[in-house]
Amino acid sequence: MPLKLHDTLTRSDRAVTPLDGKTLRFYCCGPTVYGPAHIGNFRTFVAQDVMRRVVESSGTPTLHVRNITDVDDKTIRDSQKAGQTLVDFTRGWTGKFHADCAALNLLPPHVEPSAVAHIPHQVAMIGKLITSGHAYAAADGSVYFRVSSFKDYGKLSHLEDRELRLGASDAASATDSDEYTKDSLTDFALWKARKPEDGANHWPSPWGEGRPGWHLECSAMILEYLGEDFDLHSGGVDLIFPHHENEIAQSCCSTHGKFAHHWMHVAHLMVDGGKMSKSLGNLYTLEDLAKRGYSAAEVRYVLISGHYRAPLNFTMHSLDSARQALQKLAKADKALSSLSPSLPISKSPALFQDAWETLLHDLNVPGALGAIFGALNKLKPAALSAEEAASVRGGLHFMLHALGIHLPPVMEDTAVEVPADIQALAQQRWDAKQAKDWPAADALRKQLEAAGWLIKDTREGFTVLPL
RNA sequence: GGCGAGGUAGCAAAGUGGUAAUGCACUGGUCUGCAAAACCGGUAUGCGCGGGUUCAAUUCCCGCCCUCGCCUCCA
């Protein structure tokens, strides 16, 4: 059974099957590397990662392309502030991005093209668009796409001409001199003529020195790595308009293809019930959360715990909740592994068939997680044979792999260093217990708890754990 | 104003034309000297508000309220 996924263009759930019958080829709009990505950015990348994992788990290989946007207003501006060349500056942030992706257990894309490395491809596409009458060079050397030349413009975002113009007329009141060089307010830049503030960041073109517009890189790199037609295109909801609308216009007018055959858009992450913003100080990065003691695995769990098409509210409590949920899964896995130590590679969800089918229905991750816990709750590990335990565990790991969940060690198994004084108090309490001096034992237990340590008695003796 | 998404227990979040998964938190019990862990159980007479359709609606229809996003370069 193939994955059924909501398609933004048709507003319907459609089966995701490869055009070529073999490999699912898809493109994701990647990060602009001018600073660390925040967890809102990562919600989108994590959702795309789950999509890829589910497709691969269902037996279809993928070709995953995700770009790095390393030339735009912000990268140019901030590289200059940092006193670095654009390439050095973006290389640093790209490295940080990769490290964060690895921490979040994101599968690396098969191809990760950089915009700066594909400027000739973009120039070539502009040339085609000018030749076919879909684009024109303005007096200052900028090149614009003529929106009126593409009848399907607005189809993806479902925006009418009227709305497009209304929006554009508002923008025109801004003091951007570029606006006056365009034939129509709705036209957008393919090539931006060199400006003094660009510094050394300009490239040659038949229309003069300058740099490519933002939308064009994706179209050019998609053509290079996926061709005129490909299976699926994905990004955050905010990219529907204008970014994806413009990509469609550029690509469809410069090739004979239909561009993306399926559109997946991920809803935004909210924090404490509101939108994220720098001014509110709630724009968290993985590093911010690590400082508060939360792992990337816990962040990932929170990010997948809501359906990708619904806004998700992120709170610190949700991270605590994720920690406990992961522990619950880890403990269940541990119980199964004691019955069946070797982990068989499973290509089927076994006991978790319901969870798997839920996942195939528009990537319902929260529903699938619920089904996994439900199945585990019904399970009586003690009554299982080794074969049964192996099958259940294989199924569990099939699901965990599809969700990209990496189980943490069970907390009580984690070796912690116990300070000598704490250890001594614990020993005293043990001695009191052996002497059946309950008041003394209880007093010592309380003393240790006040110091942040918990005594856990076992058959053989006792262990001390941090609270 | 237009378009889109969403409003379900203390928090988070699924789902369905027939009477509310799941995780966290809380809580009762078993166990334990007491705890912890584990296991068994409880916690929304109700799914934004008001109408309507229906034998039956949280689920369909209409109206309204609220939140979030987009309306030219924000995942």
Coordinates of C-alpha atoms (C1' of nucleotides) in Angstrom, one line a residue:
Chain A
M1 CA 0.0 0.0 0.0
P2 CA 1.5 3.3 -1.0
L3 CA 1.6 6.5 1.1
K4 CA -1.4 8.8 0.6
L5 CA -0.4 12.4 1.0
H6 CA -2.3 15.6 0.8
D7 CA -1.5 17.6 -2.3
T8 CA -1.7 21.4 -2.0
L9 CA -2.4 22.0 -5.7
T10 CA -5.5 19.7 -5.9
R11 CA -6.3 20.0 -2.2
S12 CA -6.9 16.2 -2.1
D13 CA -5.1 13.2 -0.7
R14 CA -3.3 11.4 -3.5
A15 CA -1.1 8.3 -3.6
V16 CA 2.6 9.0 -3.8
T17 CA 3.9 6.7 -6.5
P18 CA 7.0 7.4 -8.6
L19 CA 6.5 8.7 -12.2
D20 CA 9.2 6.3 -13.4
G21 CA 7.8 3.4 -11.5
K22 CA 11.0 2.9 -9.5
T23 CA 12.3 5.8 -7.5
L24 CA 10.5 8.6 -5.9
R25 CA 12.3 11.8 -6.9
F26 CA 11.6 14.8 -4.7
Y27 CA 12.9 18.3 -3.9
C28 CA 12.8 20.2 -0.6
C29 CA 13.5 23.9 -0.2
G30 CA 16.5 24.0 2.0
P31 CA 17.8 26.6 4.5
T32 CA 19.2 30.1 3.9
V33 CA 22.5 29.8 5.7
Y34 CA 23.0 33.1 7.5
G35 CA 22.6 31.8 11.0
P36 CA 21.6 28.7 13.0
A37 CA 18.3 27.2 11.9
H38 CA 15.6 27.3 14.6
I39 CA 13.2 24.5 15.6
G40 CA 10.5 26.0 13.4
N41 CA 12.7 25.5 10.4
F42 CA 13.5 22.0 11.6
R43 CA 9.8 21.1 11.9
T44 CA 9.6 21.2 8.1
F45 CA 12.8 19.2 7.6
V46 CA 11.8 16.6 10.1
A47 CA 8.3 16.2 8.5
Q48 CA 10.0 15.7 5.1
D49 CA 12.4 13.2 6.6
V50 CA 9.4 11.2 8.0
M51 CA 7.8 11.3 4.5
R52 CA 11.0 10.0 2.9
R53 CA 11.4 7.3 5.6
V54 CA 7.8 6.1 5.2
V55 CA 8.2 5.9 1.4
E56 CA 11.5 4.0 1.7
S57 CA 10.0 1.7 4.4
S58 CA 7.2 0.9 2.1
G59 CA 9.7 -0.4 -0.4
T60 CA 10.2 2.5 -2.8
P61 CA 13.7 4.0 -3.0
T62 CA 14.0 7.8 -3.2
L63 CA 16.1 10.5 -4.8
H64 CA 16.1 13.4 -2.3
V65 CA 17.4 16.8 -3.4
R66 CA 17.6 19.7 -1.0
N67 CA 19.3 23.0 -1.8
I68 CA 21.4 25.3 0.3
T69 CA 20.5 29.0 -0.3
D70 CA 23.8 30.7 0.0
V71 CA 23.2 33.9 -1.9
D72 CA 20.5 36.4 -1.1
D73 CA 20.0 39.7 0.7
K74 CA 20.6 38.2 4.2
T75 CA 23.6 36.1 3.4
I76 CA 25.3 39.0 1.6
R77 CA 24.4 41.5 4.3
D78 CA 25.5 39.3 7.2
S79 CA 28.7 38.1 5.6
Q80 CA 29.8 41.7 5.2
K81 CA 28.9 42.4 8.9
A82 CA 31.0 39.4 9.8
G83 CA 33.8 40.6 7.7
Q84 CA 33.9 37.3 5.8
T85 CA 33.6 36.4 2.1
L86 CA 30.2 35.1 1.2
V87 CA 31.6 31.6 0.6
D88 CA 33.4 31.4 4.0
F89 CA 30.4 32.8 5.8
T90 CA 27.9 30.4 4.3
R91 CA 30.2 27.5 4.6
G92 CA 30.3 27.9 8.4
W93 CA 26.5 28.0 8.8
T94 CA 26.1 25.1 6.3
G95 CA 28.3 23.1 8.6
K96 CA 26.2 24.0 11.6
F97 CA 23.1 23.1 9.7
H98 CA 24.5 19.7 8.9
A99 CA 25.5 19.0 12.5
D100 CA 22.0 19.9 13.6
C101 CA 20.4 17.7 11.0
A102 CA 22.6 14.7 12.1
A103 CA 21.6 15.3 15.7
L104 CA 18.0 15.2 14.7
N105 CA 18.5 11.9 12.9
L106 CA 17.6 13.4 9.5
L107 CA 18.7 11.3 6.5
P108 CA 21.1 13.4 4.5
P109 CA 19.7 14.3 1.0
H110 CA 21.2 12.4 -1.9
V111 CA 22.0 15.7 -3.6
E112 CA 22.5 19.0 -1.8
P113 CA 23.2 21.7 -4.4
S114 CA 24.3 25.2 -3.6
A115 CA 22.8 28.2 -5.3
V116 CA 26.2 30.0 -5.8
A117 CA 27.5 26.9 -7.5
H118 CA 24.7 26.9 -10.1
I119 CA 24.7 30.5 -11.3
P120 CA 25.4 29.5 -14.9
H121 CA 22.4 27.2 -14.8
Q122 CA 20.2 30.1 -13.6
V123 CA 21.6 32.4 -16.2
A124 CA 20.8 29.8 -18.9
M125 CA 17.2 29.6 -17.7
I126 CA 16.8 33.3 -17.7
G127 CA 18.0 33.3 -21.3
K128 CA 15.4 30.8 -22.3
L129 CA 12.7 32.8 -20.6
I130 CA 13.7 36.0 -22.4
T131 CA 13.8 34.2 -25.8
S132 CA 10.3 32.8 -25.3
G133 CA 8.9 36.2 -24.2
H134 CA 8.3 35.3 -20.6
A135 CA 10.9 37.6 -19.2
Y136 CA 12.4 41.0 -20.0
A137 CA 15.4 43.0 -19.0
A138 CA 14.7 46.4 -17.4
A139 CA 16.7 49.5 -17.9
D140 CA 18.9 49.0 -14.8
G141 CA 20.0 45.5 -16.0
S142 CA 17.6 43.6 -13.8
V143 CA 15.5 40.9 -15.4
Y144 CA 11.9 40.2 -14.5
F145 CA 9.4 37.4 -15.1
R146 CA 6.3 38.6 -16.9
V147 CA 3.5 37.1 -14.7
S148 CA 0.8 38.0 -17.2
S149 CA 2.5 35.6 -19.7
F150 CA 1.7 32.5 -17.6
K151 CA -2.0 31.8 -17.4
D152 CA -1.7 29.3 -14.5
Y153 CA -0.1 31.8 -12.2
G154 CA -1.8 31.7 -8.8
K155 CA -3.1 28.2 -9.2
L156 CA -1.1 26.7 -6.4
S157 CA -1.8 29.4 -3.8
H158 CA -5.4 29.8 -5.1
L159 CA -4.8 33.6 -5.3
E160 CA -6.9 35.5 -7.8
D161 CA -5.4 38.2 -10.0
R162 CA -7.3 40.8 -7.9
E163 CA -5.6 39.6 -4.7
L164 CA -2.2 39.5 -6.3
R165 CA -2.5 43.1 -7.5
L166 CA -3.9 44.3 -4.2
G167 CA -0.9 42.8 -2.4
A168 CA 1.5 44.2 -4.9
S169 CA 0.1 47.7 -4.7
D170 CA 0.7 47.7 -1.0
A171 CA 4.3 46.7 -1.6
A172 CA 4.7 49.4 -4.2
S173 CA 4.2 52.1 -1.5
A174 CA 7.4 50.9 0.0
T175 CA 10.5 52.8 -1.2
D176 CA 12.0 50.2 -3.4
S177 CA 13.2 51.8 -6.6
D178 CA 13.2 48.4 -8.3
E179 CA 9.4 48.5 -8.3
Y180 CA 9.3 51.3 -10.9
T181 CA 11.4 49.4 -13.4
K182 CA 8.9 46.6 -13.8
D183 CA 6.2 46.4 -16.4
S184 CA 3.7 45.1 -13.8
L185 CA 3.8 45.2 -10.1
T186 CA 3.2 41.5 -9.9
D187 CA 6.4 40.7 -11.9
F188 CA 9.2 39.3 -9.9
A189 CA 13.0 39.4 -10.3
L190 CA 15.0 36.7 -12.0
W191 CA 18.2 38.7 -12.0
K192 CA 19.0 41.6 -9.8
A193 CA 21.4 44.2 -11.2
R194 CA 24.5 44.8 -9.2
K195 CA 24.2 47.3 -6.4
P196 CA 27.0 49.0 -4.3
E197 CA 25.9 47.2 -1.1
D198 CA 26.4 43.8 -2.8
G199 CA 30.2 44.4 -2.4
A200 CA 32.2 41.7 -4.2
N201 CA 29.1 39.5 -4.6
H202 CA 28.2 39.9 -8.2
W203 CA 28.4 37.6 -11.3
P204 CA 28.5 38.3 -15.0
S205 CA 25.5 37.8 -17.2
P206 CA 24.4 38.9 -20.7
W207 CA 22.3 41.6 -18.9
G208 CA 25.2 42.9 -16.9
E209 CA 26.7 42.1 -13.5
G210 CA 24.4 41.1 -10.8
R211 CA 23.0 38.1 -8.9
P212 CA 20.2 35.7 -9.4
G213 CA 16.8 36.2 -7.7
W214 CA 15.8 33.9 -4.9
H215 CA 13.2 31.7 -6.6
L216 CA 15.2 30.9 -9.6
E217 CA 17.8 28.8 -7.9
C218 CA 15.3 26.1 -7.1
S219 CA 13.9 25.9 -10.6
A220 CA 17.4 25.7 -12.1
M221 CA 18.7 23.1 -9.7
I222 CA 15.6 21.0 -10.0
L223 CA 16.0 21.0 -13.8
E224 CA 19.6 19.9 -13.4
Y225 CA 19.0 17.1 -10.9
L226 CA 15.4 16.0 -11.3
G227 CA 14.5 17.1 -14.8
E228 CA 11.4 18.8 -16.2
D229 CA 9.0 16.5 -14.3
F230 CA 9.5 15.0 -10.9
D231 CA 7.3 13.5 -8.2
L232 CA 7.1 15.8 -5.3
H233 CA 8.1 19.2 -4.0
S234 CA 8.0 20.3 -0.4
G235 CA 8.5 23.2 1.9
G236 CA 6.9 25.2 4.7
V237 CA 3.4 26.7 4.1
D238 CA 4.8 30.2 3.8
L239 CA 6.6 29.2 0.7
I240 CA 3.4 28.4 -1.2
F241 CA 3.3 32.1 -2.2
P242 CA 5.2 33.6 -3.8
H243 CA 8.2 31.2 -3.8
H244 CA 6.6 28.0 -5.2
E245 CA 4.2 29.9 -7.4
N246 CA 7.2 31.6 -9.0
E247 CA 9.1 28.4 -9.3
I248 CA 6.2 26.9 -11.2
A249 CA 6.0 29.9 -13.5
Q250 CA 9.7 29.9 -14.3
S251 CA 10.0 26.2 -14.8
C252 CA 6.9 25.6 -16.8
C253 CA 7.7 28.5 -19.1
S254 CA 11.3 27.4 -19.7
T255 CA 10.7 23.7 -20.2
H256 CA 7.9 21.5 -21.6
G257 CA 7.4 19.7 -18.3
K258 CA 4.7 20.0 -15.7
F259 CA 7.2 20.5 -12.9
A260 CA 6.2 18.9 -9.6
H261 CA 3.4 16.4 -9.7
H262 CA 2.6 16.6 -6.0
W263 CA 3.0 19.4 -3.4
M264 CA 3.6 18.9 0.3
H265 CA 3.5 21.8 2.7
V266 CA 4.2 21.7 6.4
A267 CA 2.4 23.9 8.9
H268 CA 4.2 26.3 11.2
L269 CA 5.4 25.6 14.7
M270 CA 4.1 27.9 17.4
V271 CA 5.7 28.5 20.7
D272 CA 3.7 28.9 23.9
G273 CA 0.5 29.4 21.9
G274 CA 1.9 32.2 19.8
K275 CA 4.1 32.7 16.8
M276 CA 7.8 32.6 17.1
S277 CA 9.8 35.8 16.8
K278 CA 13.1 37.1 17.8
S279 CA 11.6 40.0 19.7
L280 CA 9.6 37.6 21.9
G281 CA 12.8 35.6 22.5
N282 CA 11.1 32.3 21.7
L283 CA 13.1 31.4 18.6
Y284 CA 14.8 28.4 19.9
T285 CA 17.7 26.6 18.3
L286 CA 18.9 23.1 19.1
E287 CA 21.8 24.7 21.1
D288 CA 19.4 26.8 23.2
L289 CA 17.5 23.7 24.1
A290 CA 20.6 21.7 24.8
K291 CA 21.6 24.3 27.3
R292 CA 18.4 23.6 29.1
G293 CA 19.2 19.9 29.1
Y294 CA 17.1 18.6 26.2
S295 CA 18.5 16.3 23.6
A296 CA 17.9 16.6 19.8
A297 CA 16.1 13.3 20.0
E298 CA 13.6 14.8 22.4
V299 CA 13.2 17.8 20.1
R300 CA 12.5 15.5 17.2
Y301 CA 9.9 13.7 19.1
V302 CA 8.1 16.9 19.9
L303 CA 8.3 18.0 16.3
I304 CA 6.7 14.9 15.0
S305 CA 4.1 14.7 17.8
G306 CA 1.6 16.8 15.9
H307 CA 0.2 16.2 12.4
Y308 CA 2.4 18.0 9.8
R309 CA -0.5 20.0 8.4
A310 CA -1.8 21.4 11.7
P311 CA -0.1 24.1 13.6
L312 CA 1.9 22.6 16.5
N313 CA 2.3 24.3 19.8
F314 CA 5.8 23.9 21.3
T315 CA 6.4 24.3 25.0
M316 CA 9.1 23.2 27.5
H317 CA 6.5 20.9 29.0
S318 CA 6.2 19.2 25.7
L319 CA 9.9 18.4 25.8
D320 CA 9.5 16.8 29.3
S321 CA 6.6 14.9 28.0
A322 CA 8.7 13.7 25.0
R323 CA 11.4 12.6 27.3
Q324 CA 9.0 10.4 29.3
A325 CA 7.4 9.0 26.2
L326 CA 10.8 8.0 24.8
Q327 CA 11.7 6.4 28.1
K328 CA 8.5 4.4 27.9
L329 CA 9.4 3.2 24.4
A330 CA 12.9 2.4 25.5
K331 CA 11.7 0.4 28.4
A332 CA 9.3 -1.6 26.3
D333 CA 12.2 -2.3 23.9
K334 CA 14.4 -3.4 26.7
A335 CA 11.8 -5.8 28.0
L336 CA 11.4 -7.4 24.6
S337 CA 15.2 -7.5 24.1
S338 CA 15.6 -9.5 27.3
L339 CA 13.5 -12.2 25.6
S340 CA 15.1 -11.9 22.2
P341 CA 18.5 -10.3 22.4
S342 CA 19.4 -10.2 18.7
L343 CA 17.4 -7.7 16.7
P344 CA 16.1 -9.2 13.5
I345 CA 15.8 -6.9 10.5
S346 CA 12.1 -6.6 9.9
K347 CA 10.4 -5.4 6.8
S348 CA 7.0 -5.6 8.3
P349 CA 5.3 -3.8 11.1
A350 CA 3.9 -7.1 12.5
L351 CA 1.9 -6.2 15.7
F352 CA 2.0 -2.6 14.7
Q353 CA 0.1 -3.0 11.4
D354 CA -2.6 -0.5 12.6
A355 CA 0.1 2.1 13.4
W356 CA 1.7 1.6 10.0
E357 CA -1.6 2.0 8.1
T358 CA -2.3 5.1 10.1
L359 CA 1.0 6.5 9.1
L360 CA 0.3 5.8 5.4
H361 CA -2.7 7.9 5.6
D362 CA -1.3 11.4 5.1
L363 CA 1.6 10.8 7.5
N364 CA -0.5 10.7 10.6
V365 CA 2.4 10.4 13.1
P366 CA 0.5 11.3 16.3
G367 CA -2.1 8.7 15.3
A368 CA 0.6 6.1 14.7
L369 CA 2.3 6.9 17.9
G370 CA -1.0 6.4 19.7
A371 CA -1.4 3.0 18.0
I372 CA 2.1 2.0 18.9
F373 CA 1.5 2.7 22.6
G374 CA -1.9 1.1 22.5
A375 CA -0.4 -2.1 21.1
L376 CA 2.4 -2.1 23.6
N377 CA 0.0 -1.5 26.5
K378 CA -1.9 -4.6 25.5
L379 CA 1.2 -6.7 25.2
K380 CA 2.2 -9.1 28.0
P381 CA 5.9 -9.6 27.5
A382 CA 6.1 -12.3 30.1
A383 CA 3.8 -14.5 28.1
L384 CA 5.7 -14.2 24.8
S385 CA 8.0 -16.9 23.4
A386 CA 11.4 -15.8 22.1
E387 CA 10.1 -16.0 18.5
E388 CA 7.1 -13.9 19.3
A389 CA 9.2 -11.3 21.2
A390 CA 11.6 -11.1 18.2
S391 CA 8.7 -10.5 15.8
V392 CA 7.2 -7.8 18.0
R393 CA 10.5 -6.2 18.5
G394 CA 11.3 -6.3 14.8
G395 CA 7.9 -4.6 14.1
L396 CA 8.6 -2.0 16.7
H397 CA 11.9 -1.1 15.2
F398 CA 10.4 -1.1 11.8
M399 CA 8.0 1.6 13.0
L400 CA 10.7 3.5 15.0
H401 CA 12.9 3.6 11.9
A402 CA 10.1 4.9 9.8
L403 CA 9.6 7.7 12.3
G404 CA 13.3 8.3 12.7
I405 CA 13.1 7.7 16.4
H406 CA 16.4 6.7 18.0
L407 CA 15.7 5.2 21.4
P408 CA 17.7 6.7 24.3
P409 CA 19.2 4.4 26.9
V410 CA 16.9 3.6 29.8
M411 CA 17.6 6.2 32.4
E412 CA 18.1 3.9 35.3
D413 CA 20.7 1.9 33.4
T414 CA 22.8 5.0 32.8
A415 CA 25.9 5.0 35.0
V416 CA 26.0 8.1 37.0
E417 CA 28.8 9.2 39.3
V418 CA 27.6 9.4 42.8
P419 CA 29.5 11.7 45.1
A420 CA 31.3 10.0 48.0
D421 CA 29.3 11.8 50.7
I422 CA 26.0 10.8 49.0
Q423 CA 27.2 7.2 48.7
A424 CA 28.2 7.2 52.4
L425 CA 24.7 8.5 53.4
A426 CA 23.1 5.8 51.2
Q427 CA 25.2 3.2 52.9
Q428 CA 24.2 4.4 56.3
R429 CA 20.6 4.3 55.3
W430 CA 21.1 0.7 54.1
D431 CA 22.7 -0.3 57.3
A432 CA 19.8 1.3 59.2
K433 CA 17.4 -0.6 57.0
Q434 CA 19.3 -3.9 57.7
A435 CA 19.0 -3.1 61.4
K436 CA 15.3 -2.5 60.9
D437 CA 15.7 1.0 62.3
W438 CA 12.9 2.4 60.1
P439 CA 12.9 6.0 61.5
A440 CA 16.6 6.4 60.9
A441 CA 16.3 4.8 57.4
D442 CA 13.5 7.2 56.5
A443 CA 15.3 10.2 57.8
L444 CA 18.3 9.4 55.7
R445 CA 16.1 8.8 52.7
K446 CA 14.6 12.2 53.1
Q447 CA 18.0 13.8 53.6
L448 CA 19.2 12.2 50.3
E449 CA 16.1 13.3 48.5
A450 CA 16.6 16.8 49.7
A451 CA 20.1 16.6 48.2
G452 CA 18.6 15.4 44.9
W453 CA 19.2 11.7 45.1
L454 CA 16.8 8.8 45.1
I455 CA 17.5 5.4 46.7
K456 CA 16.2 2.4 44.9
D457 CA 16.3 -0.9 46.7
T458 CA 16.9 -4.0 44.7
R459 CA 17.1 -7.6 45.6
E460 CA 20.9 -7.5 45.9
G461 CA 21.2 -4.1 47.6
F462 CA 20.6 -0.6 46.6
T463 CA 21.4 2.0 43.9
V464 CA 21.4 5.7 44.0
L465 CA 19.9 7.7 41.2
P466 CA 19.7 11.4 40.6
L467 CA 16.1 12.8 41.0
Chain B
rG1 C1' -11.0 42.5 2.9
rG2 C1' -9.5 37.7 0.1
rC3 C1' -7.5 32.7 0.5
rG4 C1' -5.9 28.7 3.7
rA5 C1' -5.3 26.0 8.4
rG6 C1' -7.0 25.3 13.3
rG7 C1' -10.3 25.6 18.0
rU8 C1' -11.2 18.0 21.5
rA9 C1' -9.7 16.5 29.2
rG10 C1' -4.7 20.3 33.6
rC11 C1' -1.0 20.2 29.2
rA12 C1' -0.1 18.0 24.2
rA13 C1' -2.6 15.6 20.5
rA14 C1' -5.5 11.6 17.2
rG15 C1' -10.2 10.2 15.6
rU16 C1' -15.3 9.1 14.1
rG17 C1' -22.7 9.7 11.5
rG18 C1' -23.9 5.6 16.6
rU19 C1' -22.0 7.6 21.3
rA20 C1' -14.3 10.1 22.7
rA21 C1' -7.0 6.8 20.8
rU22 C1' -2.5 8.0 22.8
rG23 C1' 1.6 10.6 25.6
rC24 C1' 2.6 13.8 29.9
rA25 C1' 0.6 15.3 34.6
rC26 C1' -2.7 13.9 38.5
rU27 C1' -5.0 9.9 41.2
rG28 C1' -6.9 4.8 43.6
rG29 C1' -5.0 -0.3 44.2
rU30 C1' -1.3 -4.5 44.0
rC31 C1' 3.8 -4.9 45.4
rU32 C1' 7.4 -2.7 49.0
rG33 C1' 9.1 -1.9 56.3
rC34 C1' 8.6 3.1 53.5
rA35 C1' 9.9 4.3 48.6
rA36 C1' 11.2 3.6 43.4
rA37 C1' 10.1 0.6 39.3
rA38 C1' 6.5 -2.6 37.3
rC39 C1' 1.5 -4.1 36.9
rC40 C1' -4.1 -3.3 37.3
rG41 C1' -7.6 0.8 37.4
rG42 C1' -9.7 6.1 37.5
rU43 C1' -9.9 11.0 35.4
rA44 C1' -13.7 15.0 28.8
rU45 C1' -22.1 13.0 30.2
rG46 C1' -18.2 16.1 26.6
rC47 C1' -15.3 17.6 21.4
rG48 C1' -15.3 27.0 20.4
rC49 C1' -20.8 29.2 20.3
rG50 C1' -25.9 29.2 18.2
rG51 C1' -29.2 27.0 14.9
rG52 C1' -30.5 23.0 11.2
rU53 C1' -30.6 17.9 8.8
rU54 C1' -30.9 12.8 11.0
rC55 C1' -33.6 7.4 14.6
rA56 C1' -28.6 9.2 16.1
rA57 C1' -23.6 14.8 15.3
rU58 C1' -18.1 16.0 18.4
rU59 C1' -18.2 14.1 13.2
rC60 C1' -22.8 16.7 7.7
rC61 C1' -25.1 21.9 6.6
rC62 C1' -25.8 27.3 7.8
rG63 C1' -24.4 31.5 10.8
rC64 C1' -21.2 33.5 14.4
rC65 C1' -16.7 34.0 17.7
rC66 C1' -11.4 33.2 18.6
rU67 C1' -6.2 31.7 17.1
rC68 C1' -2.4 31.1 13.4
rG69 C1' -0.5 31.6 8.4
rC70 C1' -0.2 33.8 3.4
rC71 C1' -1.7 38.1 0.2
rU72 C1' 6.0 39.6 -3.5
rC73 C1' 11.8 37.4 -1.5
rC74 C1' 9.7 34.1 6.3
rA75 C1' 10.3 26.6 7.1

